[in-house]
Short mmCIF file of C-alpha atoms (C1' of nucleotides) in Angstrom, two decimals:
data_model
loop_
_atom_site.label_atom_id
_atom_site.label_comp_id
_atom_site.label_asym_id
_atom_site.label_seq_id
_atom_site.Cartn_x
_atom_site.Cartn_y
_atom_site.Cartn_z
CA MET A 1 0.00 0.00 0.00
CA THR A 2 2.53 2.50 -1.15
CA ARG A 3 1.11 5.97 -0.81
CA THR A 4 3.89 7.50 -2.81
CA LYS A 5 4.16 6.97 -6.54
CA ASN A 6 0.42 6.53 -6.98
CA TYR A 7 -1.88 9.47 -7.59
CA HIS A 8 -5.21 7.67 -7.18
CA HIS A 9 -6.62 9.57 -10.13
CA PHE A 10 -8.55 8.04 -12.97
CA CYS A 11 -6.75 10.33 -15.44
CA PRO A 12 -4.64 8.51 -18.08
CA ILE A 13 -1.90 11.13 -17.74
CA ALA A 14 -1.60 10.40 -14.03
CA ARG A 15 -1.65 6.68 -14.81
CA SER A 16 1.22 7.09 -17.26
CA LEU A 17 3.23 9.07 -14.73
CA GLU A 18 2.71 6.33 -12.16
CA VAL A 19 4.46 3.96 -14.54
CA ILE A 20 7.27 6.10 -15.98
CA GLY A 21 7.24 9.21 -13.78
CA GLU A 22 9.91 8.20 -11.32
CA LYS A 23 13.48 9.34 -11.52
CA TRP A 24 15.57 7.78 -14.34
CA SER A 25 12.69 5.79 -15.89
CA LEU A 26 12.19 7.99 -18.94
CA LEU A 27 15.94 8.36 -19.40
CA VAL A 28 16.23 4.58 -19.62
CA VAL A 29 13.56 4.68 -22.32
CA ARG A 30 15.42 7.53 -24.03
CA ASP A 31 18.58 5.46 -24.31
CA LEU A 32 16.82 2.25 -25.36
CA LEU A 33 14.96 4.12 -28.13
CA ARG A 34 18.30 4.19 -29.97
CA GLY A 35 18.48 0.40 -29.76
CA PRO A 36 19.10 -2.46 -27.33
CA ALA A 37 21.72 -1.90 -24.65
CA ARG A 38 23.44 -3.76 -21.84
CA PHE A 39 23.38 -2.91 -18.15
CA SER A 40 26.80 -1.31 -18.34
CA ASP A 41 25.89 0.62 -21.49
CA LEU A 42 22.98 2.12 -19.60
CA MET A 43 25.19 2.87 -16.61
CA ARG A 44 27.44 4.85 -18.96
CA TYR A 45 24.66 6.71 -20.78
CA LEU A 46 22.85 7.55 -17.54
CA GLY A 47 25.77 9.31 -15.95
CA GLY A 48 25.33 9.29 -12.22
CA ILE A 49 22.84 6.48 -11.66
CA THR A 50 23.82 3.87 -9.09
CA PRO A 51 23.57 0.18 -9.99
CA LYS A 52 20.98 -0.30 -7.27
CA TRP A 53 18.58 2.17 -8.86
CA LEU A 54 19.27 1.09 -12.40
CA THR A 55 18.38 -2.45 -11.34
CA ALA A 56 15.22 -1.21 -9.65
CA ARG A 57 14.12 0.85 -12.67
CA LEU A 58 14.85 -1.99 -15.12
CA ARG A 59 12.80 -4.42 -13.04
CA GLU A 60 9.89 -1.99 -12.83
CA LEU A 61 9.97 -1.24 -16.56
CA GLU A 62 10.08 -4.96 -17.27
CA ALA A 63 7.12 -5.60 -14.98
CA ALA A 64 5.23 -2.81 -16.74
CA GLY A 65 5.84 -4.45 -20.11
CA ILE A 66 7.95 -1.56 -21.40
CA ILE A 67 11.25 -3.43 -21.78
CA THR A 68 12.34 -7.05 -22.10
CA ARG A 69 15.43 -8.68 -20.69
CA ASP A 70 17.30 -10.92 -23.12
CA SER A 71 20.08 -13.08 -21.72
CA GLN A 72 21.56 -15.72 -24.01
CA PRO A 73 22.41 -18.95 -22.20
CA GLY A 74 26.18 -19.25 -22.02
CA ARG A 75 26.76 -15.53 -22.34
CA ARG A 76 26.86 -13.37 -19.24
CA GLU A 77 25.60 -10.29 -21.00
CA VAL A 78 22.03 -9.15 -20.60
CA TRP A 79 20.53 -7.06 -23.38
CA TYR A 80 17.61 -4.79 -22.61
CA LYS A 81 15.30 -3.67 -25.39
CA LEU A 82 12.02 -1.83 -25.70
CA THR A 83 8.76 -3.66 -26.36
CA GLU A 84 6.16 -2.17 -28.70
CA LYS A 85 4.52 -0.69 -25.62
CA GLY A 86 7.84 0.87 -24.73
CA LYS A 87 8.37 2.27 -28.22
CA GLY A 88 4.95 3.88 -27.79
CA LEU A 89 6.63 6.28 -25.38
CA GLY A 90 8.54 7.80 -28.31
CA PRO A 91 6.20 10.79 -28.62
CA VAL A 92 6.63 11.58 -24.91
CA ILE A 93 10.42 11.58 -25.27
CA GLU A 94 10.09 13.63 -28.44
CA GLY A 95 7.96 16.22 -26.64
CA LEU A 96 10.47 16.49 -23.81
CA LEU A 97 13.34 16.76 -26.29
CA VAL A 98 11.75 19.58 -28.27
CA TRP A 99 10.68 21.48 -25.16
CA GLY A 100 14.12 21.05 -23.67
CA VAL A 101 15.89 22.27 -26.79
CA ASP A 102 13.59 25.28 -27.08
CA ASN A 103 13.38 26.17 -23.40
CA ALA A 104 15.97 24.55 -21.18
CA LEU A 105 19.22 24.15 -23.05
CA ARG A 106 22.53 25.49 -21.85
CA PRO A 107 26.14 24.68 -22.69
CA PRO A 108 27.39 21.48 -21.08
CA LEU A 109 28.82 22.00 -17.62
CA PRO A 110 32.28 20.69 -16.77
CA GLY A 111 32.00 17.01 -16.03
CA GLU A 112 28.78 16.49 -17.97
CA ALA A 113 29.09 13.58 -20.33
CA VAL A 114 27.75 14.09 -23.86
CA PHE A 115 27.42 11.23 -26.33
CA PRO A 116 27.73 11.71 -30.10
CA GLU A 117 24.99 9.15 -30.77
CA GLN A 118 22.64 11.26 -28.66
CA THR A 119 23.39 14.36 -30.70
CA VAL A 120 22.56 12.78 -34.06
CA TYR A 121 19.45 11.15 -32.63
CA ALA A 122 18.36 14.47 -31.15
CA THR A 123 19.01 16.27 -34.43
CA ALA A 124 16.83 13.88 -36.40
CA THR A 125 14.06 13.83 -33.80
CA TYR A 126 14.00 17.61 -33.43
CA HIS A 127 13.75 18.24 -37.16
CA ASN A 128 11.05 15.61 -37.56
CA SER A 129 9.03 17.25 -34.83
CA LYS A 130 9.53 20.74 -36.26
CA GLY A 131 8.73 19.56 -39.78
CA THR A 132 12.05 20.78 -41.19
CA GLN A 133 12.10 19.99 -44.90
CA LEU A 134 14.86 20.15 -47.49
CA PRO A 135 14.26 20.29 -51.27
CA GLN A 136 15.78 16.81 -51.76
CA PRO A 137 17.05 13.85 -49.71
CA VAL A 138 20.48 14.23 -48.09
CA GLU A 139 22.93 12.17 -46.12
CA TRP A 140 25.32 13.80 -43.72
CA GLN A 141 28.15 11.79 -42.20
CA ILE A 142 30.17 12.77 -39.15
CA ASP A 143 33.53 11.04 -38.69
CA LEU A 144 35.03 11.53 -35.27
CA ASP A 145 38.58 10.97 -34.14
CA ASP A 146 37.57 8.10 -31.87
CA GLY A 147 37.13 6.11 -35.07
CA LYS A 148 33.35 6.13 -34.87
CA SER A 149 31.09 7.40 -37.62
CA HIS A 150 27.65 8.91 -37.17
CA ALA A 151 25.10 10.06 -39.71
CA VAL A 152 21.88 11.99 -40.17
CA SER A 153 19.72 11.46 -43.25
CA PHE A 154 16.66 13.11 -44.72
CA ASP A 155 14.74 10.80 -47.04
CA GLY A 156 12.52 13.51 -48.56
CA LYS A 157 9.98 13.38 -45.75
CA ARG A 158 11.56 12.29 -42.46
CA TRP A 159 14.93 12.60 -40.74
CA ARG A 160 16.76 9.56 -39.43
CA PRO A 161 19.81 9.21 -37.19
CA ARG A 162 21.68 6.92 -39.59
CA ARG A 163 22.74 6.34 -43.21
CA LEU A 164 20.00 5.19 -45.55
CA SER A 165 22.03 4.26 -48.62
CA ASP A 166 25.41 2.73 -49.38
CA GLY A 167 26.67 5.56 -51.58
CA PRO A 168 28.91 8.42 -50.54
CA PRO A 169 27.38 11.03 -48.20
CA ASP A 170 26.35 14.45 -49.53
CA VAL A 171 28.30 16.11 -46.74
CA ALA A 172 31.14 14.60 -44.72
CA VAL A 173 32.25 16.23 -41.50
CA THR A 174 35.54 15.27 -39.90
CA ALA A 175 36.24 16.48 -36.39
CA ASP A 176 37.66 15.58 -33.06
CA ARG A 177 35.04 14.60 -30.57
CA ASP A 178 35.27 17.74 -28.46
CA SER A 179 34.94 20.08 -31.43
CA TRP A 180 31.81 18.33 -32.66
CA MET A 181 30.32 18.41 -29.17
CA ARG A 182 31.05 22.09 -28.81
CA PHE A 183 29.49 22.71 -32.22
CA VAL A 184 26.17 20.99 -31.52
CA THR A 185 25.89 22.16 -27.91
CA THR A 186 26.42 25.81 -28.77
CA PRO A 187 23.25 27.85 -29.31
CA ARG A 188 22.45 28.01 -33.03
CA ALA A 189 23.17 31.71 -33.40
CA GLU A 190 26.68 31.40 -31.99
CA ARG A 191 27.93 28.28 -33.71
CA GLU A 192 31.37 28.33 -35.28
CA LEU A 193 33.28 25.81 -37.32
CA HIS A 194 36.58 25.68 -35.41
CA GLY A 195 37.89 22.14 -35.50
CA LEU A 196 35.42 20.92 -38.13
CA ALA A 197 36.44 19.97 -41.67
CA ILE A 198 33.46 19.87 -44.00
CA GLN A 199 33.51 18.26 -47.44
CA GLY A 200 30.87 18.10 -50.12
CA HIS A 201 29.24 19.98 -52.97
CA PRO A 202 29.07 23.66 -51.96
CA GLU A 203 25.28 23.74 -52.21
CA ARG A 204 24.95 20.70 -49.95
CA VAL A 205 27.44 22.11 -47.48
CA GLU A 206 25.52 25.38 -47.38
CA GLU A 207 22.32 23.40 -46.75
CA PHE A 208 24.03 21.59 -43.88
CA LEU A 209 25.25 24.84 -42.34
CA ARG A 210 21.88 26.51 -42.73
CA THR A 211 20.12 23.61 -41.05
CA PHE A 212 22.53 23.86 -38.13
CA GLY A 213 22.02 27.60 -37.89
CA VAL A 214 25.54 28.59 -38.86
CA LEU A 215 24.30 30.54 -41.88
CA GLN A 216 21.32 32.84 -41.72
CA ALA A 217 21.01 34.16 -45.24
CA SER A 218 24.60 34.90 -46.07
CA MET A 219 27.04 32.30 -47.30
CA ALA A 220 30.50 31.06 -46.41
CA ALA A 221 33.29 29.45 -48.31
CA VAL A 222 34.03 26.06 -46.85
CA SER A 223 35.50 23.18 -48.74
CA MET B 1 23.38 21.90 -3.67
CA THR B 2 20.69 19.31 -4.07
CA ARG B 3 22.11 16.17 -5.59
CA THR B 4 18.66 14.78 -6.22
CA LYS B 5 16.44 16.26 -8.93
CA ASN B 6 19.42 17.12 -11.13
CA TYR B 7 20.82 14.60 -13.55
CA HIS B 8 23.98 16.49 -14.54
CA HIS B 9 23.50 15.46 -18.16
CA PHE B 10 23.75 17.75 -21.13
CA CYS B 11 20.75 16.01 -22.72
CA PRO B 12 17.70 18.27 -23.31
CA ILE B 13 15.38 15.46 -22.22
CA ALA B 14 17.12 15.24 -18.87
CA ARG B 15 17.02 19.04 -18.63
CA SER B 16 13.27 19.03 -19.20
CA LEU B 17 12.77 16.37 -16.56
CA GLU B 18 14.76 18.41 -14.07
CA VAL B 19 12.18 21.17 -14.50
CA ILE B 20 8.90 19.26 -14.70
CA GLY B 21 9.86 15.71 -13.69
CA GLU B 22 8.98 15.88 -10.04
CA LYS B 23 5.79 14.59 -8.58
CA TRP B 24 2.65 16.65 -9.36
CA SER B 25 4.40 19.14 -11.67
CA LEU B 26 3.05 17.79 -14.95
CA LEU B 27 -0.40 17.28 -13.43
CA VAL B 28 -0.49 20.97 -12.53
CA VAL B 29 0.34 21.73 -16.17
CA ARG B 30 -2.34 19.25 -17.27
CA ASP B 31 -5.02 21.08 -15.31
CA LEU B 32 -3.86 24.56 -16.33
CA LEU B 33 -3.90 23.57 -20.02
CA ARG B 34 -7.70 23.69 -19.74
CA GLY B 35 -7.48 27.29 -18.55
CA PRO B 36 -6.48 29.42 -15.55
CA ALA B 37 -7.33 28.05 -12.12
CA ARG B 38 -7.16 29.05 -8.48
CA PHE B 39 -5.20 27.33 -5.73
CA SER B 40 -8.32 25.60 -4.49
CA ASP B 41 -9.36 24.56 -7.99
CA LEU B 42 -6.00 22.85 -8.35
CA MET B 43 -6.38 21.26 -4.93
CA ARG B 44 -9.64 19.74 -6.14
CA TYR B 45 -8.38 18.58 -9.53
CA LEU B 46 -5.20 17.12 -8.08
CA GLY B 47 -6.94 14.80 -5.67
CA GLY B 48 -4.62 13.95 -2.85
CA ILE B 49 -2.02 16.71 -3.03
CA THR B 50 -1.25 18.51 0.22
CA PRO B 51 -1.30 22.30 0.24
CA LYS B 52 2.36 22.30 1.19
CA TRP B 53 3.39 20.50 -1.98
CA LEU B 54 1.00 22.37 -4.22
CA THR B 55 2.57 25.60 -2.94
CA ALA B 56 6.04 24.24 -3.56
CA ARG B 57 5.25 23.07 -7.10
CA LEU B 58 3.53 26.33 -8.01
CA ARG B 59 6.54 28.33 -6.83
CA GLU B 60 8.93 26.12 -8.79
CA LEU B 61 6.83 26.30 -11.94
CA GLU B 62 6.62 30.07 -11.56
CA ALA B 63 10.39 30.35 -11.10
CA ALA B 64 10.87 28.20 -14.22
CA GLY B 65 8.68 30.57 -16.24
CA ILE B 66 6.00 27.95 -16.87
CA ILE B 67 3.15 29.60 -14.97
CA THR B 68 2.31 33.09 -13.80
CA ARG B 69 0.56 34.12 -10.61
CA ASP B 70 -2.16 36.71 -11.13
CA SER B 71 -3.64 38.29 -8.03
CA GLN B 72 -5.91 41.26 -8.61
CA PRO B 73 -5.54 43.95 -5.97
CA GLY B 74 -8.69 43.95 -3.89
CA ARG B 75 -9.56 40.34 -4.69
CA ARG B 76 -8.31 37.60 -2.42
CA GLU B 77 -8.14 34.98 -5.14
CA VAL B 78 -4.95 34.08 -6.93
CA TRP B 79 -5.29 32.82 -10.48
CA TYR B 80 -2.56 30.64 -11.92
CA LYS B 81 -2.15 30.41 -15.67
CA LEU B 82 0.32 28.95 -18.15
CA THR B 83 2.85 31.10 -19.96
CA GLU B 84 3.69 30.41 -23.60
CA LYS B 85 6.60 28.35 -22.33
CA GLY B 86 4.15 26.39 -20.21
CA LYS B 87 1.77 25.85 -23.12
CA GLY B 88 4.76 24.43 -24.98
CA LEU B 89 4.46 21.40 -22.71
CA GLY B 90 1.19 20.50 -24.45
CA PRO B 91 2.80 17.85 -26.68
CA VAL B 92 4.35 16.16 -23.63
CA ILE B 93 0.96 15.98 -21.90
CA GLU B 94 -0.59 14.77 -25.15
CA GLY B 95 1.98 12.00 -25.45
CA LEU B 96 1.34 10.86 -21.89
CA LEU B 97 -2.42 10.99 -22.45
CA VAL B 98 -2.32 8.87 -25.58
CA TRP B 99 0.09 6.35 -24.09
CA GLY B 100 -2.00 6.13 -20.93
CA VAL B 101 -5.23 5.59 -22.84
CA ASP B 102 -3.65 2.94 -25.03
CA ASN B 103 -1.59 1.19 -22.37
CA ALA B 104 -2.48 2.01 -18.80
CA LEU B 105 -6.20 2.63 -18.53
CA ARG B 106 -8.43 0.79 -16.09
CA PRO B 107 -11.88 1.51 -14.66
CA PRO B 108 -11.83 4.13 -11.91
CA LEU B 109 -11.26 2.70 -8.46
CA PRO B 110 -13.66 3.52 -5.63
CA GLY B 111 -12.76 6.91 -4.28
CA GLU B 112 -11.02 8.12 -7.42
CA ALA B 113 -12.33 11.48 -8.47
CA VAL B 114 -13.11 11.91 -12.17
CA PHE B 115 -13.96 15.29 -13.68
CA PRO B 116 -16.25 15.66 -16.70
CA GLU B 117 -14.14 18.52 -18.08
CA GLN B 118 -11.17 16.16 -18.12
CA THR B 119 -13.08 13.57 -20.14
CA VAL B 120 -14.06 15.96 -22.92
CA TYR B 121 -10.58 17.46 -23.00
CA ALA B 122 -9.07 13.99 -23.18
CA THR B 123 -11.47 12.95 -25.95
CA ALA B 124 -10.54 15.91 -28.13
CA THR B 125 -6.80 15.57 -27.46
CA TYR B 126 -6.80 11.82 -28.11
CA HIS B 127 -8.59 12.11 -31.43
CA ASN B 128 -6.37 14.96 -32.54
CA SER B 129 -3.32 12.89 -31.80
CA LYS B 130 -4.72 9.81 -33.53
CA GLY B 131 -5.83 11.85 -36.54
CA THR B 132 -9.44 10.72 -36.20
CA GLN B 133 -11.43 12.33 -39.03
CA LEU B 134 -15.14 12.55 -39.70
CA PRO B 135 -16.66 13.33 -43.12
CA GLN B 136 -18.04 16.68 -41.88
CA PRO B 137 -17.85 18.97 -38.82
CA VAL B 138 -19.89 17.92 -35.79
CA GLU B 139 -20.78 19.27 -32.38
CA TRP B 140 -21.61 16.92 -29.55
CA GLN B 141 -23.07 18.29 -26.34
CA ILE B 142 -23.21 16.46 -23.03
CA ASP B 143 -25.71 17.73 -20.45
CA LEU B 144 -25.16 16.34 -16.99
CA ASP B 145 -27.52 16.33 -14.07
CA ASP B 146 -25.32 18.66 -12.06
CA GLY B 147 -26.56 21.39 -14.39
CA LYS B 148 -23.25 21.64 -16.25
CA SER B 149 -22.88 21.24 -19.99
CA HIS B 150 -19.83 19.98 -21.82
CA ALA B 151 -19.09 19.65 -25.51
CA VAL B 152 -16.72 18.17 -28.05
CA SER B 153 -16.52 19.57 -31.57
CA PHE B 154 -14.81 18.58 -34.80
CA ASP B 155 -14.29 21.51 -37.16
CA GLY B 156 -13.38 19.41 -40.20
CA LYS B 157 -9.72 19.11 -39.23
CA ARG B 158 -9.23 19.30 -35.46
CA TRP B 159 -11.18 18.31 -32.35
CA ARG B 160 -11.87 20.81 -29.59
CA PRO B 161 -13.23 20.38 -26.05
CA ARG B 162 -15.97 22.98 -26.49
CA ARG B 163 -18.77 24.27 -28.72
CA LEU B 164 -17.65 26.15 -31.81
CA SER B 165 -20.98 27.57 -33.01
CA ASP B 166 -24.15 28.95 -31.47
CA GLY B 167 -26.53 26.60 -33.26
CA PRO B 168 -28.01 23.37 -31.90
CA PRO B 169 -25.60 20.45 -31.45
CA ASP B 170 -25.62 17.54 -33.89
CA VAL B 171 -25.85 15.11 -31.00
CA ALA B 172 -27.09 15.88 -27.50
CA VAL B 173 -26.39 13.45 -24.68
CA THR B 174 -28.26 13.71 -21.40
CA ALA B 175 -27.01 11.69 -18.47
CA ASP B 176 -26.40 11.68 -14.77
CA ARG B 177 -22.80 12.28 -13.92
CA ASP B 178 -22.04 8.72 -12.84
CA SER B 179 -23.47 7.17 -16.00
CA TRP B 180 -21.40 9.45 -18.23
CA MET B 181 -18.29 8.69 -16.20
CA ARG B 182 -18.90 4.97 -16.41
CA PHE B 183 -19.44 5.30 -20.16
CA VAL B 184 -16.18 7.09 -20.93
CA THR B 185 -14.10 5.14 -18.43
CA THR B 186 -15.18 1.74 -19.74
CA PRO B 187 -12.89 0.18 -22.34
CA ARG B 188 -14.20 0.95 -25.81
CA ALA B 189 -15.19 -2.61 -26.63
CA GLU B 190 -17.39 -2.95 -23.55
CA ARG B 191 -19.20 0.37 -23.56
CA GLU B 192 -22.95 0.37 -23.00
CA LEU B 193 -25.52 3.12 -23.05
CA HIS B 194 -27.27 2.52 -19.71
CA GLY B 195 -28.23 5.86 -18.24
CA LEU B 196 -27.50 7.85 -21.39
CA ALA B 197 -30.20 9.49 -23.47
CA ILE B 198 -28.92 10.38 -26.93
CA GLN B 199 -30.73 12.71 -29.32
CA GLY B 200 -29.93 13.71 -32.86
CA HIS B 201 -30.19 12.71 -36.51
CA PRO B 202 -29.70 8.91 -36.65
CA GLU B 203 -26.64 9.23 -38.88
CA ARG B 204 -25.00 11.69 -36.48
CA VAL B 205 -25.84 9.52 -33.48
CA GLU B 206 -24.34 6.49 -35.22
CA GLU B 207 -21.21 8.54 -35.94
CA PHE B 208 -20.99 9.51 -32.25
CA LEU B 209 -21.38 5.91 -31.15
CA ARG B 210 -18.84 4.66 -33.65
CA THR B 211 -16.30 7.24 -32.52
CA PHE B 212 -16.77 6.13 -28.93
CA GLY B 213 -16.41 2.50 -29.92
CA VAL B 214 -19.95 1.42 -29.08
CA LEU B 215 -20.60 0.34 -32.65
CA GLN B 216 -18.10 -1.68 -34.64
CA ALA B 217 -19.75 -2.11 -38.02
CA SER B 218 -23.29 -2.93 -37.03
CA MET B 219 -25.88 -0.33 -36.11
CA ALA B 220 -28.30 0.33 -33.30
CA ALA B 221 -31.61 2.14 -33.02
CA VAL B 222 -31.24 4.98 -30.58
CA SER B 223 -33.36 8.08 -30.60
"C1'" DC C 1 -13.40 30.15 2.89
"C1'" DT C 2 -8.65 30.74 0.26
"C1'" DG C 3 -3.87 30.36 0.36
"C1'" DA C 4 -0.76 28.99 2.75
"C1'" DA C 5 3.20 27.29 6.90
"C1'" DT C 6 4.86 23.68 10.38
"C1'" DC C 7 6.11 19.32 12.37
"C1'" DC C 8 6.87 14.44 11.88
"C1'" DG C 9 7.17 9.85 9.92
"C1'" DA C 10 7.64 6.89 5.63
"C1'" DC C 11 10.15 5.84 1.90
"C1'" DA C 12 12.61 7.09 -2.50
"C1'" DC C 13 17.02 8.07 -3.63
"C1'" DG C 14 22.42 8.82 -3.47
"C1'" DA C 15 27.25 7.23 -2.12
"C1'" DT C 16 30.21 3.63 -1.35
"C1'" DA C 17 31.63 -0.91 -0.99
"C1'" DC C 18 31.32 -5.56 -2.25
"C1'" DT C 19 30.01 -10.24 -4.99
"C1'" DG C 20 28.87 -14.22 -8.49
"C1'" DC D 1 29.52 -7.88 -16.74
"C1'" DA D 2 25.65 -7.54 -13.95
"C1'" DG D 3 24.26 -6.91 -10.26
"C1'" DT D 4 23.72 -6.76 -4.00
"C1'" DA D 5 24.33 -4.75 0.53
"C1'" DT D 6 24.58 -1.06 3.77
"C1'" DC D 7 23.93 3.34 5.37
"C1'" DG D 8 22.90 8.23 5.15
"C1'" DT D 9 20.04 12.04 3.05
"C1'" DG D 10 16.16 14.28 0.56
"C1'" DT D 11 11.49 14.15 -0.97
"C1'" DC D 12 7.05 13.51 -0.08
"C1'" DG D 13 2.44 12.31 2.61
"C1'" DG D 14 -0.59 13.31 6.77
"C1'" DA D 15 -2.25 16.10 10.17
"C1'" DT D 16 -2.63 20.40 12.20
"C1'" DT D 17 -2.44 25.33 12.44
"C1'" DC D 18 -2.69 30.17 10.78
"C1'" DA D 19 -3.41 34.80 8.42
"C1'" DG D 20 -6.28 37.64 5.21
#
DNA sequence: CTGAATCCGACACGATACTG
DNA sequence: CAGTATCGTGTCGGATTCAG
C-alpha cells in the first residue's frame, strides 16, 4: 500500500506518470529508443545512476511491459530492449526533447558527459518534430577521431539518425570529438566551425550549415 | 546543492525532466492547459495533493517561467495560468495521455475522483493525436444532471473540447454524472448506453457511437 | 473560505563498498 | 559484466495550524 508513486486519479496522464514518472525511468527509455543496450551501457549513458537504482528501474519497466530482458544462455551479457509498448513512449520523449531544446538548453557544464549518438538522434528527432524539410534527400556523415562514424539522413519526408544508402554522403564532416560536441551544444546563433572539416558539394554544405544555424542568409566558403 | 532532482546530463530530455519531472508538476500543467485556475481549484483537480506541496510546485513552476501568478488587488483569489513556455508542454501531456489511454487505462477505483471537463478534453486531445477524421464537422453536447454542460466539436480538421458555433448540437447526450463517467471510463469494446439518453439525426448519433467504440460495423436504433 | 506554513514519519534516492 | 548490501540524506504524505 505505497502511498507515494500513486496518484489515485482516474486520469490517463496520471496513470502514465505512475508507470514512468519516477526518476531515471524515462531516461532509460530515451537510451533504449536508440536500440538495445546492456546494463553497463545504460550505466554509462545515464551518468550518475547507481547500480541499485538502475536495477530497480529496469525491473519496474520490465514488470510494466515496457522493456524485455534478453540473456543468451552461455553468455553473461544481458541485453535490454524496448517492447512495442515501450516504443509507444517515443512521442513523450520527443515532446520532452523539443521542449528542452527550445526552453531549457545550456552549454554542457564541466564534467557532464555528452554522447555523439545522442546528438545525431536528437538532431533527427528535433527536425522531424519541427517539420524541417529540405528540397531533396540528403545524407550527412560525421567522422570523429575516436574512429566512430555517425550520420543523419533526410529521405525527402523524415529525418533519421543513420545512413540510408550505401553511396557516398552528400556532406562529410571530420572532427575531433570535443569540437563536434562544442558545435552541436552551442546555441544556433553562436555556432562556429573551429575544429570541423566539412567536405561536399558547396550547395549541400551550405544546406548543412543553414540547417545547423551557422548561416542565416549569407554564405560562407568552406571546402 | 541538491544532488537529487538534477541529472547532470547535457541532454535536453534530462534538462526538461529536471524542471517538470517531479511529482505533481506535470499534473499541474495538465489542469492549467484547460485554462487558468485558483489554488483551491487545483487542490480539487489534483486529488490527494497537500497544500504544502502544491505551494512548492507552483513556486517552482513560476520560477521556471512555466506559470504566472495573477492576483488582482482587492480580490483575495490568486489565479494561476500557463505562460507560452508552459503551453509548450502541451505535446508532452498529449503524449502521456495517448500512451496512458492505449496502455495504462483501467476503470476508476472507488474513491477516485473523475472530472467531466477532463473527459471531454481527453477525448478531443486523443482524437487529434490519432488523426481521427469525420466526413463533416460535428458538435456533440453532453448535459449532466449537475446542471453543467460539456461539448466536443470537430471543425473538419481538429477536435476541440468545447462548442464552436451557437446553433443546436448535432448530437445531444443527457445523463447523470455517474453514468457518463462509467461510459467514458469503460474500455471501448465494452461500452454500453445505460443511463445515457442520446438525441440527434440517426446518422450523427451512429457517428458519435462509432467514434466512442460502441458500434463496430453494425448499427443500433437509438433516438 | 482561500492560500498557505509547520512538524513528523515513511520511503525514494544517493554514495560507497562488495560479490557471483 | 551484472548486479547486491549497507547506510545516510532528501522528498514527499498526513495532520494540524494560521493569516487575510
